[in-house]
Every structure is written in structure tokens, then in C-alpha cells.
Amino acid sequence: MTRIKTLSTIAMTFFASLSFMACQKQTPSESKEATNLSTNAQPIKLAYVEVDSIMTRYQFATEYAAVLKKKMETIQSTLNNKGLALQKDVADFQNKIQQGSITQEQATAMQSALQKKQAQLQNLQESLTAQYQEMQDTYNKALHDSIQHFLASFNQSYKYDLIISKSGDNILLGNSKMDITDEVIKGLNKRYKGGVEDK
């Protein structure tokens, strides 16, 4: 144990001496240059945009959200109607079985038909869900591209080093002077209404 502590002490002393020698070898001009760099360094110019505000106030975002909502409602209505029709057929089949009003051969055929309808409904659900997902992905890409292209143009005048998206509480505290949400949304809507939206 003592030997390990001794080796550890030697290693620390060795690295400390290397650091000291590196500092000693630095020429006065290098030291002066480093000082000048640190004193001449410009602060990073930051800004942030509230994503939630863009989603509720950017006309392109609100219009497309309405389209997506309508599409989802249509899908749900279609699936609900077909699901209710299948449930009715199943209930009718069960009643006929209980009443003994159909033969075994008829029961087998009806059961097979019901299973086929159930499989078709499941396939329809998967197909409609995939269509909706594709539509949503297309919208998300269009929205992202729209904001990116606008910000690239917008930033030619403002020269921000970094523009951050604020969503929920991912930024716990920020100076309100760094919030450019209103300017960005105003510019996005003006650009969208002007017919130069990237879709």
C-alpha cells in the first residue's frame, strides 16, 4: 500500500514538473500574445426563439397543424366506423350461434369471413397510420427548412453567433434581451404571406 502511494506521489510530481517546465519555456512574446488574445476576445452574440410561440403564431405552422388535425380526425372516424361495423357482425354471429340458427358449416364460413374483416381493418389502420406519419414528417421537414432559410437571411443583418431554440424549460433562465421570438415570427409571417415560403 505504501509503495502504491509512493508511486502515485512520484507520478504527480513528474507531471507537475513537466507543466512547470512548459510554462518556463514559453517565450515572453507567446505570453504577451496569449494575453492579447484573451483581452481582445469578443463576447459571443447569442439569441433564442420560443418554439411554442412559433407553433401557435406562425401562420404556416398553424395552417398545417389544422390540416394534420383534420387528417387525424378523418382517419379516426374511418377506423371507428369500420370497427363498429365489425363489432356488429361479431355480435350477430354470436347471436346466431347461441340461437342455433346456422349450421356448423355456415358458422365456420362466417367465422372465416369475420377474421378476414378483422385482418383488413388492421391493415387499413397500419396503412392510414403510415400515411399520416409520412404527412407529418413532410410537414416537420417543411417547417424546419422554412425556419432555417428564414434565419439564415435574418441573421445576415443581426450577425448572431448562435440562435437557440427554447422549448419548455430547456433554458432555465435567459435575459429577455436575447429573446428574438417576436421579430422572427413577424418575419416568418411576412415572408409566408408574401408567397416565398419554402414548402
JSON list of N, CA and C in Angstrom, two decimals, residues 39 56 66 68 74 76 80 89 92 105 157 163 171 173 179 181 190 193 199:
[
{"chain": "A", "resi": 39, "resn": "THR", "atom": "N", "xyz": [-7.73, 39.33, -23.97]},
{"chain": "A", "resi": 39, "resn": "THR", "atom": "CA", "xyz": [-8.33, 40.64, -23.72]},
{"chain": "A", "resi": 39, "resn": "THR", "atom": "C", "xyz": [-9.08, 41.15, -24.94]},
{"chain": "A", "resi": 56, "resn": "THR", "atom": "N", "xyz": [-47.68, 28.34, -32.46]},
{"chain": "A", "resi": 56, "resn": "THR", "atom": "CA", "xyz": [-49.02, 28.90, -32.28]},
{"chain": "A", "resi": 56, "resn": "THR", "atom": "C", "xyz": [-49.24, 30.22, -33.02]},
{"chain": "A", "resi": 66, "resn": "ALA", "atom": "N", "xyz": [-53.68, 22.51, -38.57]},
{"chain": "A", "resi": 66, "resn": "ALA", "atom": "CA", "xyz": [-55.12, 22.31, -38.80]},
{"chain": "A", "resi": 66, "resn": "ALA", "atom": "C", "xyz": [-55.34, 21.21, -39.83]},
{"chain": "A", "resi": 68, "resn": "LEU", "atom": "N", "xyz": [-53.29, 18.68, -40.45]},
{"chain": "A", "resi": 68, "resn": "LEU", "atom": "CA", "xyz": [-52.95, 17.41, -39.79]},
{"chain": "A", "resi": 68, "resn": "LEU", "atom": "C", "xyz": [-54.07, 16.96, -38.84]},
{"chain": "A", "resi": 74, "resn": "THR", "atom": "N", "xyz": [-60.27, 12.38, -39.65]},
{"chain": "A", "resi": 74, "resn": "THR", "atom": "CA", "xyz": [-60.82, 11.55, -40.72]},
{"chain": "A", "resi": 74, "resn": "THR", "atom": "C", "xyz": [-60.40, 10.09, -40.56]},
{"chain": "A", "resi": 76, "resn": "GLN", "atom": "N", "xyz": [-59.47, 8.60, -37.75]},
{"chain": "A", "resi": 76, "resn": "GLN", "atom": "CA", "xyz": [-60.15, 8.05, -36.57]},
{"chain": "A", "resi": 76, "resn": "GLN", "atom": "C", "xyz": [-61.61, 7.71, -36.86]},
{"chain": "A", "resi": 80, "resn": "ASN", "atom": "N", "xyz": [-63.11, 4.03, -36.66]},
{"chain": "A", "resi": 80, "resn": "ASN", "atom": "CA", "xyz": [-64.19, 3.81, -35.70]},
{"chain": "A", "resi": 80, "resn": "ASN", "atom": "C", "xyz": [-65.42, 3.20, -36.38]},
{"chain": "A", "resi": 89, "resn": "ASP", "atom": "N", "xyz": [-71.09, -7.20, -36.67]},
{"chain": "A", "resi": 89, "resn": "ASP", "atom": "CA", "xyz": [-71.06, -8.50, -37.35]},
{"chain": "A", "resi": 89, "resn": "ASP", "atom": "C", "xyz": [-70.71, -9.63, -36.38]},
{"chain": "A", "resi": 92, "resn": "ASP", "atom": "N", "xyz": [-73.70, -10.28, -34.17]},
{"chain": "A", "resi": 92, "resn": "ASP", "atom": "CA", "xyz": [-74.71, -11.01, -34.95]},
{"chain": "A", "resi": 92, "resn": "ASP", "atom": "C", "xyz": [-74.34, -12.48, -35.09]},
{"chain": "A", "resi": 105, "resn": "GLU", "atom": "N", "xyz": [-71.25, -25.65, -40.77]},
{"chain": "A", "resi": 105, "resn": "GLU", "atom": "CA", "xyz": [-70.57, -25.22, -42.00]},
{"chain": "A", "resi": 105, "resn": "GLU", "atom": "C", "xyz": [-70.73, -23.71, -42.19]},
{"chain": "A", "resi": 157, "resn": "SER", "atom": "N", "xyz": [-28.30, 40.37, -41.21]},
{"chain": "A", "resi": 157, "resn": "SER", "atom": "CA", "xyz": [-28.33, 41.72, -40.64]},
{"chain": "A", "resi": 157, "resn": "SER", "atom": "C", "xyz": [-27.90, 41.74, -39.18]},
{"chain": "A", "resi": 163, "resn": "ILE", "atom": "N", "xyz": [-28.13, 31.00, -32.45]},
{"chain": "A", "resi": 163, "resn": "ILE", "atom": "CA", "xyz": [-29.55, 31.20, -32.17]},
{"chain": "A", "resi": 163, "resn": "ILE", "atom": "C", "xyz": [-30.09, 29.87, -31.64]},
{"chain": "A", "resi": 171, "resn": "ILE", "atom": "N", "xyz": [-34.25, 25.96, -21.42]},
{"chain": "A", "resi": 171, "resn": "ILE", "atom": "CA", "xyz": [-33.43, 27.08, -20.96]},
{"chain": "A", "resi": 171, "resn": "ILE", "atom": "C", "xyz": [-34.05, 27.55, -19.65]},
{"chain": "A", "resi": 173, "resn": "LEU", "atom": "N", "xyz": [-33.05, 29.86, -17.51]},
{"chain": "A", "resi": 173, "resn": "LEU", "atom": "CA", "xyz": [-33.02, 31.31, -17.28]},
{"chain": "A", "resi": 173, "resn": "LEU", "atom": "C", "xyz": [-32.37, 31.98, -18.46]},
{"chain": "A", "resi": 179, "resn": "ASP", "atom": "N", "xyz": [-34.21, 37.37, -26.35]},
{"chain": "A", "resi": 179, "resn": "ASP", "atom": "CA", "xyz": [-35.40, 36.74, -26.94]},
{"chain": "A", "resi": 179, "resn": "ASP", "atom": "C", "xyz": [-35.78, 37.47, -28.23]},
{"chain": "A", "resi": 181, "resn": "THR", "atom": "N", "xyz": [-37.97, 36.11, -30.47]},
{"chain": "A", "resi": 181, "resn": "THR", "atom": "CA", "xyz": [-39.14, 35.38, -30.97]},
{"chain": "A", "resi": 181, "resn": "THR", "atom": "C", "xyz": [-40.07, 36.26, -31.78]},
{"chain": "A", "resi": 190, "resn": "LYS", "atom": "N", "xyz": [-44.50, 37.46, -42.57]},
{"chain": "A", "resi": 190, "resn": "LYS", "atom": "CA", "xyz": [-44.39, 38.38, -43.70]},
{"chain": "A", "resi": 190, "resn": "LYS", "atom": "C", "xyz": [-43.89, 37.64, -44.93]},
{"chain": "A", "resi": 193, "resn": "LYS", "atom": "N", "xyz": [-46.74, 35.16, -46.16]},
{"chain": "A", "resi": 193, "resn": "LYS", "atom": "CA", "xyz": [-47.83, 35.86, -46.84]},
{"chain": "A", "resi": 193, "resn": "LYS", "atom": "C", "xyz": [-47.36, 36.44, -48.17]},
{"chain": "A", "resi": 199, "resn": "LYS", "atom": "N", "xyz": [-41.81, 25.24, -49.26]},
{"chain": "A", "resi": 199, "resn": "LYS", "atom": "CA", "xyz": [-42.63, 24.08, -48.87]},
{"chain": "A", "resi": 199, "resn": "LYS", "atom": "C", "xyz": [-42.10, 22.86, -49.56]}
]
